[in-house]
Coordinates of C-alpha atoms and ligand atoms in Angstrom, one line a residue:
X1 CA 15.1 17.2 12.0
X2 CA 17.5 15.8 9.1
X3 CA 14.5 15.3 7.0
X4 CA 13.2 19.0 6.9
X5 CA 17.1 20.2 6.8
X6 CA 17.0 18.0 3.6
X7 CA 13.6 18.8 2.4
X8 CA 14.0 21.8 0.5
X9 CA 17.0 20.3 -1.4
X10 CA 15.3 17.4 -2.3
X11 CA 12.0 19.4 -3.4
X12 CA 14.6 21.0 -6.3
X13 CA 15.2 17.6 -7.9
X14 CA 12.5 15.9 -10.2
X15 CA 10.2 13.8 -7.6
X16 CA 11.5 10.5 -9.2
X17 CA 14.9 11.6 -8.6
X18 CA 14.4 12.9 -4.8
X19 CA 12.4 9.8 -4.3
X20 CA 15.6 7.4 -5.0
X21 CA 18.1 10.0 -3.0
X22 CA 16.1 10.1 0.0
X23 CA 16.1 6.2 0.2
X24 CA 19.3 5.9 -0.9
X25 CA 20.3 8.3 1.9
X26 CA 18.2 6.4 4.4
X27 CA 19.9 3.1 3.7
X28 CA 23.4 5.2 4.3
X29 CA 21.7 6.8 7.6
X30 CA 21.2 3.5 8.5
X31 CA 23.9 1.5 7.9
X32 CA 25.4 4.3 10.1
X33 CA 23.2 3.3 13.3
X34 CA 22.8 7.3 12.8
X35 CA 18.6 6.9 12.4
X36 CA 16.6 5.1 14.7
X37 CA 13.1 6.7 15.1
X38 CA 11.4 5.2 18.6
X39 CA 7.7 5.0 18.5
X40 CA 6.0 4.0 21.7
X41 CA 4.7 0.1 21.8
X42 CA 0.9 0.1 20.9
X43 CA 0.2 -3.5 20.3
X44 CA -2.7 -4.4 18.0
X45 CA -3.9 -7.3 17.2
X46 CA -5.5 -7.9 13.7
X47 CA -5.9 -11.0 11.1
X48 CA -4.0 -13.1 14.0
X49 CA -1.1 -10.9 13.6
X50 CA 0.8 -8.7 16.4
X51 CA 1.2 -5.2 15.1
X52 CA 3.8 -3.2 17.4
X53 CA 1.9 -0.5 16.7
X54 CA -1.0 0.6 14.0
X55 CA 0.6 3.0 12.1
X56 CA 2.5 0.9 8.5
X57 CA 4.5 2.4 5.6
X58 CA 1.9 2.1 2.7
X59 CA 2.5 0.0 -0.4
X60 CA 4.3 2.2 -3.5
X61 CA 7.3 3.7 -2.0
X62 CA 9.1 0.3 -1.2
X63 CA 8.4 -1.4 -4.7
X64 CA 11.4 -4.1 -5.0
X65 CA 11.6 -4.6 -0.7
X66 CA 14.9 -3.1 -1.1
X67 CA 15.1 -0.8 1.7
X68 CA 12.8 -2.6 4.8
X69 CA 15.9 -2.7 7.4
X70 CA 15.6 1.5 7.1
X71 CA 12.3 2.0 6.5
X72 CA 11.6 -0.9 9.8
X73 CA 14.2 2.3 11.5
X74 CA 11.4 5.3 11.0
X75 CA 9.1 3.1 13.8
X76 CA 6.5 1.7 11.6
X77 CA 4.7 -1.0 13.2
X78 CA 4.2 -2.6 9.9
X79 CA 5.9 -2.5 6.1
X80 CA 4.3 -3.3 2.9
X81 CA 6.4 -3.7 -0.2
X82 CA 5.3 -3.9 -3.5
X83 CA 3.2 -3.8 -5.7
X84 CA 5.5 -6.8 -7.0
X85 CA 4.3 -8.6 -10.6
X86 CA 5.5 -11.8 -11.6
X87 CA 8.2 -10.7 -14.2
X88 CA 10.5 -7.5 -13.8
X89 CA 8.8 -4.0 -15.5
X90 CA 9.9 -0.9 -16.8
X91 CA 6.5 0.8 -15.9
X92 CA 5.4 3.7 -18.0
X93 CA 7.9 6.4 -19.2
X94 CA 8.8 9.6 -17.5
X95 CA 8.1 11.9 -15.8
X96 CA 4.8 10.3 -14.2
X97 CA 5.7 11.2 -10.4
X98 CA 4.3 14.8 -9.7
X99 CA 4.4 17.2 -6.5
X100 CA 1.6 19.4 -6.0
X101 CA 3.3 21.4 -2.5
X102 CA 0.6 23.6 -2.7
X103 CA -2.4 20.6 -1.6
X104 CA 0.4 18.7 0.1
X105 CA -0.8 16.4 -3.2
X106 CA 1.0 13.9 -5.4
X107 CA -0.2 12.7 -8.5
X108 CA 1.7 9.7 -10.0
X109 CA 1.5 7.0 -13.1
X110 CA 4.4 4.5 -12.1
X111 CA 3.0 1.6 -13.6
X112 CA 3.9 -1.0 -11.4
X113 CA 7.8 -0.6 -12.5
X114 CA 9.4 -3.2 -10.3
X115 CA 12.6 -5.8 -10.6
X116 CA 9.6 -8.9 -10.5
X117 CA 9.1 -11.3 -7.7
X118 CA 12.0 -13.5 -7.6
X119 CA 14.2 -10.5 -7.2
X120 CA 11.7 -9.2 -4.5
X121 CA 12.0 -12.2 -2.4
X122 CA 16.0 -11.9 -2.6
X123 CA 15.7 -8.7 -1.3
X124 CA 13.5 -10.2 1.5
X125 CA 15.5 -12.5 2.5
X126 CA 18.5 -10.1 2.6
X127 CA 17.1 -8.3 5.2
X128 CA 17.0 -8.5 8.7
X129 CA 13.5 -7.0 9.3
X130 CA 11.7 -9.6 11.8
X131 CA 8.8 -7.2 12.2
X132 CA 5.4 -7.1 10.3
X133 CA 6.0 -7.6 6.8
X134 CA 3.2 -7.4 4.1
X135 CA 3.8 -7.7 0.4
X136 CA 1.7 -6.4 -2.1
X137 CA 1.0 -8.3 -5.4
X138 CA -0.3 -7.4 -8.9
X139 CA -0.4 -7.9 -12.7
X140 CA 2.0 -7.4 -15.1
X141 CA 1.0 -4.6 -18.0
X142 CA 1.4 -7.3 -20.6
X143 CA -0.6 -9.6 -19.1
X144 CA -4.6 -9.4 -20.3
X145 CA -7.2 -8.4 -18.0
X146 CA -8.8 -11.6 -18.6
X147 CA -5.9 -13.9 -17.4
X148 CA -4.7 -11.3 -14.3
X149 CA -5.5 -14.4 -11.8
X150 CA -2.9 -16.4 -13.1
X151 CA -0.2 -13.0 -12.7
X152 CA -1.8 -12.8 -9.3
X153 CA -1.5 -16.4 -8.4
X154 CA 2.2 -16.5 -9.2
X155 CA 3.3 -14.1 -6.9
X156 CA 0.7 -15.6 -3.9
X157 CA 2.8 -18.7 -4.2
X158 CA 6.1 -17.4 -4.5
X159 CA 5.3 -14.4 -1.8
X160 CA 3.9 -16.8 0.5
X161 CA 6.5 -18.0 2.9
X162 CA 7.8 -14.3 3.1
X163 CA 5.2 -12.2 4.5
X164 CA 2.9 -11.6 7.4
X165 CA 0.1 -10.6 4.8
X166 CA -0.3 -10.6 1.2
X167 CA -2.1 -7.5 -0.5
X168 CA -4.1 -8.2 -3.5
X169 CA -4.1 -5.0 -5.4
X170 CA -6.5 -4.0 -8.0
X171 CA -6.8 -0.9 -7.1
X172 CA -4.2 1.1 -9.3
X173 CA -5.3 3.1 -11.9
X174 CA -2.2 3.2 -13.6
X175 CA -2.4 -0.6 -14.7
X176 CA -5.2 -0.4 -17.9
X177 CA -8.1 -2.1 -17.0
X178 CA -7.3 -3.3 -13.0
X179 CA -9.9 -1.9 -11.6
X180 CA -12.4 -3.5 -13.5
X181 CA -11.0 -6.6 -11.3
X182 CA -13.0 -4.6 -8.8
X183 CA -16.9 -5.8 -9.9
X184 CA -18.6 -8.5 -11.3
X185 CA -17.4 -11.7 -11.9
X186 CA -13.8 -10.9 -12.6
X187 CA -13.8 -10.0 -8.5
X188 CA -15.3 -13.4 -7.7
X189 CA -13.1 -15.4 -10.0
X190 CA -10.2 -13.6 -8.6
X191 CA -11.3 -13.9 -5.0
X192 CA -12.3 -17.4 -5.3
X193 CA -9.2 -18.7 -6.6
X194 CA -6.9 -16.4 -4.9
X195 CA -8.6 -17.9 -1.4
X196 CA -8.7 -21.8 -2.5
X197 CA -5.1 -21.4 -3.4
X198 CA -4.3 -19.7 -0.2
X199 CA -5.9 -22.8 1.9
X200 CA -4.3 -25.4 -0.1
X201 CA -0.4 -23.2 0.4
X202 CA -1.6 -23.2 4.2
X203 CA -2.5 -26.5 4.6
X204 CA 0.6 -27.4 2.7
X205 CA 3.0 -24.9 4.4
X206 CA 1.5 -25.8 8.3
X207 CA 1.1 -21.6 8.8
X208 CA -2.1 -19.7 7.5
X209 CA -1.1 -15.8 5.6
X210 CA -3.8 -13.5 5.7
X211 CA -5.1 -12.5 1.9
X212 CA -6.1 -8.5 1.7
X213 CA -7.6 -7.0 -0.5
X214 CA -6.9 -3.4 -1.4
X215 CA -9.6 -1.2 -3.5
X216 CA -9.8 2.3 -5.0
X217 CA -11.7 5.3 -3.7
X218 CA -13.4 5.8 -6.2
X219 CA -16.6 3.3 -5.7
X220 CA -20.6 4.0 -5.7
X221 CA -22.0 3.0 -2.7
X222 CA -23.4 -0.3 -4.5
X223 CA -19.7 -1.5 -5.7
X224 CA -18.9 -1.0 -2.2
X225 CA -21.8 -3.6 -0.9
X226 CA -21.2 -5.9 -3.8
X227 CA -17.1 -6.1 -2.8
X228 CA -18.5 -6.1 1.0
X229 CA -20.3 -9.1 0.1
X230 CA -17.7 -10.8 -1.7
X231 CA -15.1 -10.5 0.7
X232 CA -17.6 -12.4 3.5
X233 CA -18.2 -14.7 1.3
X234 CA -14.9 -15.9 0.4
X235 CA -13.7 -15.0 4.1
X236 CA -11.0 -12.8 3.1
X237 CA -8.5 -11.8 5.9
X238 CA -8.8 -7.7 5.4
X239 CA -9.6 -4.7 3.3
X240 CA -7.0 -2.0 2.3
X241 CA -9.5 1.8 2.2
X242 CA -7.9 3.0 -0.2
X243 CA -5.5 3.3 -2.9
X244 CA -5.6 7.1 -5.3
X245 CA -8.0 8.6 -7.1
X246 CA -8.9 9.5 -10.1
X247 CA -10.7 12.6 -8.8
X248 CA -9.2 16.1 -9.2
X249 CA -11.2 17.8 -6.0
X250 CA -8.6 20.2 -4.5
X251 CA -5.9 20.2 -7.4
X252 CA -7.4 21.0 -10.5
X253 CA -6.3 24.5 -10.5
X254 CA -2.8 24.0 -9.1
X255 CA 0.7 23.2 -11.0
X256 CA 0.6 19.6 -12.0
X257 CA -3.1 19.3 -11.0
X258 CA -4.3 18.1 -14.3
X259 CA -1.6 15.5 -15.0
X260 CA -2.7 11.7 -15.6
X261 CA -2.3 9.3 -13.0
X262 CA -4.1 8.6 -9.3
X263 CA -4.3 11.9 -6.6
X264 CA -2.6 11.0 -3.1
X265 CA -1.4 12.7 -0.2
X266 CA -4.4 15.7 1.6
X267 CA -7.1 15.9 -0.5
X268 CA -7.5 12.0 -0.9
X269 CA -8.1 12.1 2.6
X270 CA -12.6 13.0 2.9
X271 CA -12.6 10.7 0.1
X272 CA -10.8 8.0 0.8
X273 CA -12.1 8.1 4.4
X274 CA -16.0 8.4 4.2
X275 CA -15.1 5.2 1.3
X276 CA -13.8 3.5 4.9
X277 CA -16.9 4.6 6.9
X278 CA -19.1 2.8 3.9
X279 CA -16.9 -0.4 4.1
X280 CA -16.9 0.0 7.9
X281 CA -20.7 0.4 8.0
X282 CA -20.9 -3.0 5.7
X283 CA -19.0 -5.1 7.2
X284 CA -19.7 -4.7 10.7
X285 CA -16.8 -5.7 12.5
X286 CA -16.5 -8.7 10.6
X287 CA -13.5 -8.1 8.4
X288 CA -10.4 -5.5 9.8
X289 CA -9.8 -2.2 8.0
X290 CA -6.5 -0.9 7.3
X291 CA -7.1 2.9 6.6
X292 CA -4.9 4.8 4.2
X293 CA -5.4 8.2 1.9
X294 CA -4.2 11.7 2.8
X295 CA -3.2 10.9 6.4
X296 CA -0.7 14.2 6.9
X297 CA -1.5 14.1 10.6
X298 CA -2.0 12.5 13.3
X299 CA -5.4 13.7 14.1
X300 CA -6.2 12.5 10.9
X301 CA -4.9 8.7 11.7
X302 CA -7.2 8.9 14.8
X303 CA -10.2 10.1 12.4
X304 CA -9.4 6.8 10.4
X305 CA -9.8 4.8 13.4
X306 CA -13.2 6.3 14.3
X307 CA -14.5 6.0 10.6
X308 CA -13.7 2.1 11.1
X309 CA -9.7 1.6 11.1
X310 CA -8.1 -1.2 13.3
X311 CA -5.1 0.3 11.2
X312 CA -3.5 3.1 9.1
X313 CA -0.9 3.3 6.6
X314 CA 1.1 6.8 5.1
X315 CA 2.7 7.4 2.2
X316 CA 2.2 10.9 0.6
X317 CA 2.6 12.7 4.3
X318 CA 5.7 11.1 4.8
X319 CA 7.2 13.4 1.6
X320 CA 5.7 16.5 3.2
X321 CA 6.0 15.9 7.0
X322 CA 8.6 13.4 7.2
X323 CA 9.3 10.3 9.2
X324 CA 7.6 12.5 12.4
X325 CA 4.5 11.5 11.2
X326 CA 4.6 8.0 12.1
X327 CA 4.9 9.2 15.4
X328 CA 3.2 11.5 15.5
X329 CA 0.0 9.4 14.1
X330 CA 1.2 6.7 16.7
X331 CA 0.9 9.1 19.7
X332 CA -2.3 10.1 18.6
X333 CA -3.4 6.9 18.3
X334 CA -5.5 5.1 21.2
X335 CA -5.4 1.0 21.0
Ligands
FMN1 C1 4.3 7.3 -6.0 C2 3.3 6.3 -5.5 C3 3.3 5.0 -5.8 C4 2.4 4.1 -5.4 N1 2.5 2.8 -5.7 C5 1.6 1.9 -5.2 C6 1.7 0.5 -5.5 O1 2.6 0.1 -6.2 N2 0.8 -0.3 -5.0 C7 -0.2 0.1 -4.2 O2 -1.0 -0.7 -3.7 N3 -0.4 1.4 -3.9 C8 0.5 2.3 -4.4 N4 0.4 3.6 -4.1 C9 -0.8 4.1 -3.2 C10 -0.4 4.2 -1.8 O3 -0.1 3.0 -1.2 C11 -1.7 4.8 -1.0 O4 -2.7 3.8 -1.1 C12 -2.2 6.1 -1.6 O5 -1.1 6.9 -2.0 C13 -3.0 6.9 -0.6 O6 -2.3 7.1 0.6 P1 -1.5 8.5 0.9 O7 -2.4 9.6 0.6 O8 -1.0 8.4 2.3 O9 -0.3 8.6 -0.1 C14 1.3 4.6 -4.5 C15 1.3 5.9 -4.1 C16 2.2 6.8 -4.6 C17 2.1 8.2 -4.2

């Protein structure tokens, strides 16, 4: 209720603005003991982790992991933080957040700006969070395409003793070049090293982290069986469906519709979730799907499970509908 009191104020700041008030005023809420948002317990397992429930914040709106004790309050049965780089970022300048209230759309070009890992993991351990924790990690902007692993492996090691599951994003299109990290042999490279590296931190660490791997929407039907493939063969732990797009469907005509950057929030969703039914169809069973892209409902969580989903994440609904929709996506939900 104190979210769409507060909506309409926030929707007369600049997004950017809004975006750090309303986590700033969760942190106050919460420090308060005045927000606690109960979810019923829906256990799932996945990646031999216990998930209170399937329904997790999506990676993007907790960059630095500064705010996980309130965000853990709005019942999420999982949190991922980042994207994270291995040196702190300005990201690109503003304005590159956009609202497009009419499609229930965002459309932003962040840039990965972050404080960098180290300060990240601070932030981690500063919390008291005990729940599912999975922190996403990526390049820095300064760092070639051609050397991302070694951005990539930085952050796996320093990450790894902190999280439940680590995210390998190379999905963003807001990073020049990532997705090209997506096909040929830069994905196997990447993949390859990312997964030796993760046995040898296990081995060394006595406790295995699952590696995930999160992709754009935007793939033909043959990148999708040539990352399908990949992923068996280096016995990744799980697949993130999807980051934005680069598509326009639904928002070219509208305010904002034609700004740079990747489309989230509604029309994301047919996109983002027949790209799940490919993976889904693929795979088989044999890796987990995490399902996220225009989930404003929670009908539309329950269409991500039946297109392949053992679990969903929200971002982009939770500007529109507020912290409701987690439970309402986790009622909806059948585990
Ligand atoms: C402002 C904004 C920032 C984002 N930043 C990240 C990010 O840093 N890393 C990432 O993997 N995804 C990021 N995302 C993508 C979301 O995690 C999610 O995959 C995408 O928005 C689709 O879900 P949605 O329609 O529920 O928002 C971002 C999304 C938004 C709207």
């Amino acid at each position: 209720m104190l979210y769409s009191l507060a909506r309409p104020l926030l929707f007369t700041l600049a997004p950017e603005r809004a975006h750090e008030l309303t986590l700033s005023m969760l942190d106050t809420a919460h420090k308060f003991g005045l927000m606690h948002q109960k979810t019923a317990h829906k256990p799932v397992s996945c990646m031999g982790i216990e998930f209170p429930n399937p329904v997790g914040l999506a990676a993007g709106l907790d960059k630095n992991g500064a705010h996980i004790d309130a965000l853990a309050a709005l019942g999420f049965g999982f949190i991922e933080i980042g994207t994270i780089t291995p040196r702190p970022q300005a990201g690109n300048p503003q304005p590159r957040l956009f609202r497009i209230p009419e499609a229930k759309a965002i459309i932003n070009r962040m840039g990965f700006n972050n404080d960098g890992v180290d300060q990240l993991i601070e932030n981690v351990k500063a919390a008291k969070f005990k729940g599912v924790l999975g922190i996403n990690i990526g390049k820095n902007a300064d760092t070639a395409v051609e050397d991302a692993v070694s951005d990539y492996l930085i952050c796996l090691e320093k990450v790894y003793n902190y999280a439940s599951y680590i995210t390998v994003n190379i999905s963003s299109p807001n990073t020049k070049n990532l997705r090209s990290l997506q096909s040929g042999d830069a994905l196997t490279e990447l993949l390859q090293t990312l997964k030796q590296r993760q046995l040898e931190l296990a081995k060394e660490n006595n406790h295995y982290v699952p590696l995930v791997l999160k992709v754009a929407p935007d793939l033909t039907p043959e990148d999708i069986t040539f990352i399908a493939k990949q992923l068996l063969k280096f016995k990744i732990d799980g697949l993130i469906v999807t980051n934005t797009t680069l598509g326009r469907e639904g928002v070219e005509n509208l305010p904002n519709g034609n700004e740079a950057g990747g489309l989230s929030g509604a029309p994301v969703f047919e996109k983002s979730t027949e790209c799940l039914r490919q993976f889904a169809d693929v795979l088989d069973g044999k890796i987990p799907l995490i399902g996220v892209g225009g989930i404003v409902s929670g009908e539309q969580a329950v269409a991500k499970q039946e297109a392949g989903a053992s679990l969903v994440q929200v971002y982009s609904g939770l500007i529109y509908t507020g912290p409701t929709l987690v439970k309402d996506c986790v009622n909806a939900m059948t585990v």
